[in-house]
PDB file of C-alpha atoms in Angstrom:
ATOM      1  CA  UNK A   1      62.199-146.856 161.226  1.00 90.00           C
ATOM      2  CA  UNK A   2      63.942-148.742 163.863  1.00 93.00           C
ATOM      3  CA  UNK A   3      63.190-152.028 165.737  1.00 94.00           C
ATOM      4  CA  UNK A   4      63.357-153.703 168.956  1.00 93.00           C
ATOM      5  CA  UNK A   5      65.428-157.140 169.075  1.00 95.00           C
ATOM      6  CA  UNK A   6      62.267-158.310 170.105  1.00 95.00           C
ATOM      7  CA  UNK A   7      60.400-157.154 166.786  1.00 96.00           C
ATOM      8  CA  UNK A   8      62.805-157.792 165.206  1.00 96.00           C
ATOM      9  CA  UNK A   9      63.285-161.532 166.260  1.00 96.00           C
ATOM     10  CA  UNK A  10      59.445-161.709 165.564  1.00 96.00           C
ATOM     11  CA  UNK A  11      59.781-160.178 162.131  1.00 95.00           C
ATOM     12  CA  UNK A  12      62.270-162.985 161.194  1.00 94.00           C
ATOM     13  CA  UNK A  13      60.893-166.040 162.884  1.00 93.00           C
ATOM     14  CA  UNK A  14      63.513-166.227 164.728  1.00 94.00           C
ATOM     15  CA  UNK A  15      63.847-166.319 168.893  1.00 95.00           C
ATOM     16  CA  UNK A  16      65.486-163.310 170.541  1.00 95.00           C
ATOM     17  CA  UNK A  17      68.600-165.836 171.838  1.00 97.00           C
ATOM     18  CA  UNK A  18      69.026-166.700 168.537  1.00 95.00           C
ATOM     19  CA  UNK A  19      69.767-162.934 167.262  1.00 95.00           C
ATOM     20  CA  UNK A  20      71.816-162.303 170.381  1.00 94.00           C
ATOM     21  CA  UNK A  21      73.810-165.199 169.275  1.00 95.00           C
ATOM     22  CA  UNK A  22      74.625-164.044 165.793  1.00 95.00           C
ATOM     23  CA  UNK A  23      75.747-160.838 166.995  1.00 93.00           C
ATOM     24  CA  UNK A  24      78.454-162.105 169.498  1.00 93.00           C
ATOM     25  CA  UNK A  25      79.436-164.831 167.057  1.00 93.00           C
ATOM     26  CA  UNK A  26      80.260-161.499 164.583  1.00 90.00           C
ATOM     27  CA  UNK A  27      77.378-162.152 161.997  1.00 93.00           C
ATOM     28  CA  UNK A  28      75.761-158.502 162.653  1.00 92.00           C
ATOM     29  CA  UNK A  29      78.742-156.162 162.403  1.00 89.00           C
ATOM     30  CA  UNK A  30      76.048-154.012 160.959  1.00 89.00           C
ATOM     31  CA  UNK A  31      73.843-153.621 163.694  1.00 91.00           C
ATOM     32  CA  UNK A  32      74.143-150.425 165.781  1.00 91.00           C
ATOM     33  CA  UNK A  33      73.897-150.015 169.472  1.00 91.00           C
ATOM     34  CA  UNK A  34      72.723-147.579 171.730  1.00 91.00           C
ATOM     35  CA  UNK A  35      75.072-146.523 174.374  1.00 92.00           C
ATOM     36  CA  UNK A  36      73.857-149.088 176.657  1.00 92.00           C
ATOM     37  CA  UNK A  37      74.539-151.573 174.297  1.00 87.00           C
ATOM     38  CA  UNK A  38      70.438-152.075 173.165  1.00 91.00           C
ATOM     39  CA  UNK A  39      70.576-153.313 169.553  1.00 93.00           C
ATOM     40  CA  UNK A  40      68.971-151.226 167.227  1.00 94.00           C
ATOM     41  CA  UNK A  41      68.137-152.341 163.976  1.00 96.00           C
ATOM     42  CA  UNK A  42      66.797-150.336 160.750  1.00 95.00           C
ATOM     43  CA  UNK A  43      64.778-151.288 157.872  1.00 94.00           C
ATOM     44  CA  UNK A  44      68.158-151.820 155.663  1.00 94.00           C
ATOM     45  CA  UNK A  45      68.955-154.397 158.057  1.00 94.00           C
ATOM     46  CA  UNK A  46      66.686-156.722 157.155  1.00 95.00           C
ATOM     47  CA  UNK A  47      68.225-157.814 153.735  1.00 93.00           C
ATOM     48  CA  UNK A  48      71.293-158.753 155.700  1.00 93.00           C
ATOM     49  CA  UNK A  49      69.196-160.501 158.473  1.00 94.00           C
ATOM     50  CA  UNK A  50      67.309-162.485 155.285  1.00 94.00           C
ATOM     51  CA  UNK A  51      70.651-163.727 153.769  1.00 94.00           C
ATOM     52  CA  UNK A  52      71.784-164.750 157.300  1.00 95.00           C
ATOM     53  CA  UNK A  53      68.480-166.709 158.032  1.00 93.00           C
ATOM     54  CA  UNK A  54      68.407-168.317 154.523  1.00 94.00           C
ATOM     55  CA  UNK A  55      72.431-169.526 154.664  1.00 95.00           C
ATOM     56  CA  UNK A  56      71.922-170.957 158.489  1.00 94.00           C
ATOM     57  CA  UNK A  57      68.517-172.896 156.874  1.00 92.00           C
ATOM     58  CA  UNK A  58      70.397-174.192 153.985  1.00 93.00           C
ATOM     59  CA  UNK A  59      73.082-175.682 156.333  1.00 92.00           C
ATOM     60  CA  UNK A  60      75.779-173.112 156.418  1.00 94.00           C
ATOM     61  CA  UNK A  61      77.498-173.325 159.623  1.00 94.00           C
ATOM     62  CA  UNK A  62      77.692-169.925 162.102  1.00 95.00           C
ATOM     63  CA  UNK A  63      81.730-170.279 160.854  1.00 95.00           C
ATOM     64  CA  UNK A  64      81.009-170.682 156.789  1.00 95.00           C
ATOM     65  CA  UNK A  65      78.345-167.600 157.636  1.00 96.00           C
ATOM     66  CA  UNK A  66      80.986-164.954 159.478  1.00 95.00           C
ATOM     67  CA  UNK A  67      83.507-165.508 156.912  1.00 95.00           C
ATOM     68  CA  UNK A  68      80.894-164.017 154.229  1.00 95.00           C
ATOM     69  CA  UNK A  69      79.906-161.356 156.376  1.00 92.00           C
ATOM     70  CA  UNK A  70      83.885-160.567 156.841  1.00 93.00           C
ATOM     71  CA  UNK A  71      83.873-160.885 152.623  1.00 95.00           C
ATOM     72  CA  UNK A  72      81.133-158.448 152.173  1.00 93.00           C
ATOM     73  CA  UNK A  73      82.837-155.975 154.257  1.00 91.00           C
ATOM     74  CA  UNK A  74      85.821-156.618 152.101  1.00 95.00           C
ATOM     75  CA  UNK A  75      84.474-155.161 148.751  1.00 95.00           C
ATOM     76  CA  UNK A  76      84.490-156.193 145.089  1.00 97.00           C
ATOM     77  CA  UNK A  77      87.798-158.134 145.380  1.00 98.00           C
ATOM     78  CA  UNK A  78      86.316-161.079 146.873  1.00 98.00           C
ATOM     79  CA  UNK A  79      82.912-161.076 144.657  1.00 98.00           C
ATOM     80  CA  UNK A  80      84.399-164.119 143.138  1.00 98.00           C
ATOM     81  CA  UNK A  81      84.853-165.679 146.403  1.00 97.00           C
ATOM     82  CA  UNK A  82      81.644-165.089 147.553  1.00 97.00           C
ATOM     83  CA  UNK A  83      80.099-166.550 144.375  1.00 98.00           C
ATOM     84  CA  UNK A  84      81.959-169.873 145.099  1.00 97.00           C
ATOM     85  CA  UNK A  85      80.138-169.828 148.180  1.00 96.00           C
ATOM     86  CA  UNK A  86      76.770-169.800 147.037  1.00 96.00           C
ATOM     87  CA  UNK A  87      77.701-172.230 144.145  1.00 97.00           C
ATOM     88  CA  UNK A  88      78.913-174.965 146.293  1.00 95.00           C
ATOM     89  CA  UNK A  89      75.745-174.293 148.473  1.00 95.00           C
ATOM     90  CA  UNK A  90      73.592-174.476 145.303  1.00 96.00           C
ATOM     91  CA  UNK A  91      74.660-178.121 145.289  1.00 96.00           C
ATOM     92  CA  UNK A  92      74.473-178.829 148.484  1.00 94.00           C
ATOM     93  CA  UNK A  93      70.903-178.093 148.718  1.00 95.00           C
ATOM     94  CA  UNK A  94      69.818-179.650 145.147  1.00 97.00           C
ATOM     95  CA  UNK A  95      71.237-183.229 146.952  1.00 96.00           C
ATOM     96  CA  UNK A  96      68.993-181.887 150.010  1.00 95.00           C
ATOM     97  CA  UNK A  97      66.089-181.529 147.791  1.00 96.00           C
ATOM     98  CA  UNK A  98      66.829-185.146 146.081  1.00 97.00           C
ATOM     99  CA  UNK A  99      66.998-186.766 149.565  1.00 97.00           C
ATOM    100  CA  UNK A 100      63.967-185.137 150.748  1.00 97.00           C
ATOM    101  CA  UNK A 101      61.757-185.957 147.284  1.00 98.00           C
ATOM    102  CA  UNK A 102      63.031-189.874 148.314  1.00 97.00           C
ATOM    103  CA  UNK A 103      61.823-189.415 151.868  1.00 98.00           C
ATOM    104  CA  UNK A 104      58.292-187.608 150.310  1.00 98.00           C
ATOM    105  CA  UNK A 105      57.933-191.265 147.927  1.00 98.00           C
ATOM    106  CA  UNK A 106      58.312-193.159 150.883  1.00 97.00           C
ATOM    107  CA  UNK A 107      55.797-191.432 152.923  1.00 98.00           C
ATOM    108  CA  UNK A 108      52.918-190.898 150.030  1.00 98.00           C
ATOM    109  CA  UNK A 109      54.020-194.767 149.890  1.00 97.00           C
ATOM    110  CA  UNK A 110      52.589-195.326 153.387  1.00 97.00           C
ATOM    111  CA  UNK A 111      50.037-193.130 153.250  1.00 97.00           C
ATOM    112  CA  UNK A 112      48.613-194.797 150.294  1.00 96.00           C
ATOM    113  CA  UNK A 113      48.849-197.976 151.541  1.00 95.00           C
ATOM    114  CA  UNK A 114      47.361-196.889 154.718  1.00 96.00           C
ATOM    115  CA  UNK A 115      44.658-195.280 153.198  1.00 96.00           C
ATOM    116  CA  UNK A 116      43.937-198.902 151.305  1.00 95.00           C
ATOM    117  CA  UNK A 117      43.965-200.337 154.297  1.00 95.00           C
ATOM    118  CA  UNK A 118      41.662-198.004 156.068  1.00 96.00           C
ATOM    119  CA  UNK A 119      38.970-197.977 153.680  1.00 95.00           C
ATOM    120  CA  UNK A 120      38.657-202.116 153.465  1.00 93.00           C
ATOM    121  CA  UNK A 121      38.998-202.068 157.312  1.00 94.00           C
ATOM    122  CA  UNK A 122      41.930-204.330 157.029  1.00 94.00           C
ATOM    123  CA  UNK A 123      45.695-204.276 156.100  1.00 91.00           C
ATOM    124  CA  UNK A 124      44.984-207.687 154.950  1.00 91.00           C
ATOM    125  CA  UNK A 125      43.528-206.337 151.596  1.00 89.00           C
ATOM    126  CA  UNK A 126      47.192-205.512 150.858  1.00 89.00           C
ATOM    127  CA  UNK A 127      47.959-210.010 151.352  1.00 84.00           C
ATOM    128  CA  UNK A 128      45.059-210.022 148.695  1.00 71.00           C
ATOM    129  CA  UNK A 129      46.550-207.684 145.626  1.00 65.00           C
ATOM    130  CA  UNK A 130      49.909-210.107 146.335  1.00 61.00           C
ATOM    131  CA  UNK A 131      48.247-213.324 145.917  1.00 57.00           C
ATOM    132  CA  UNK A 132      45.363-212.155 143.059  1.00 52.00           C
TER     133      UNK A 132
END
């Protein structure tokens, strides 16, 4: 089956600039064209699209992103390469996931003590607990 850009934009949550975008900045090498130059993607697409998304979402820059497309095109010799890739990202997105679980404390924080506050009608009953 093939899809629009505009499907498939809407299949991967994703705007129709955005996809445009990828392709001239070399991340869809993959992607055929009609001979007016209409993308046409396939079902087998999709994969690739995924991995794209998912490495732009953990941070990857549009750079860090074409120069694993170029190693996938190069075969099993850089496998190893493309490994160190997705380790170093691994660890870039566990200190992600620590800074957001601080930033999650703080705000079940505030939301407790604005919930306290709410149902005594008062942020004073916070001044209370302090001095009890």
């Amino acid at each position: 089956m093939e899809y629009t850009i505009k499907e498939a934009a809407n299949r991967m949550g994703v705007s129709i600039p955005t996809l445009r975008y990828y392709d001239r900045e070399g991340l869809l090498p993959f992607i055929d064209k009609k001979p007016n130059g209409t993308r046409i993607f396939k079902e087998e697409d999709f994969g690739s699209l995924n991995m794209i998304n998912c490495m732009k979402k953990s941070g990857l820059s549009i750079k860090d992103i074409r120069r694993y497309m170029i190693l996938c095109e190069e075969g099993d010799e850089t496998l190893q390469e493309r490994l160190g890739i997705f380790l170093e990202r691994k660890e870039e997105v566990i200190k992600q996931m620590e800074e957001l679980q601080c930033i999650m404390q703080t705000i079940e924080h505030k939301i407790n003590y604005y919930q306290t506050a709410v149902d005594a009608g008062t942020e004073d009953v916070h001044k209370r607990k302090i001095n009890s």
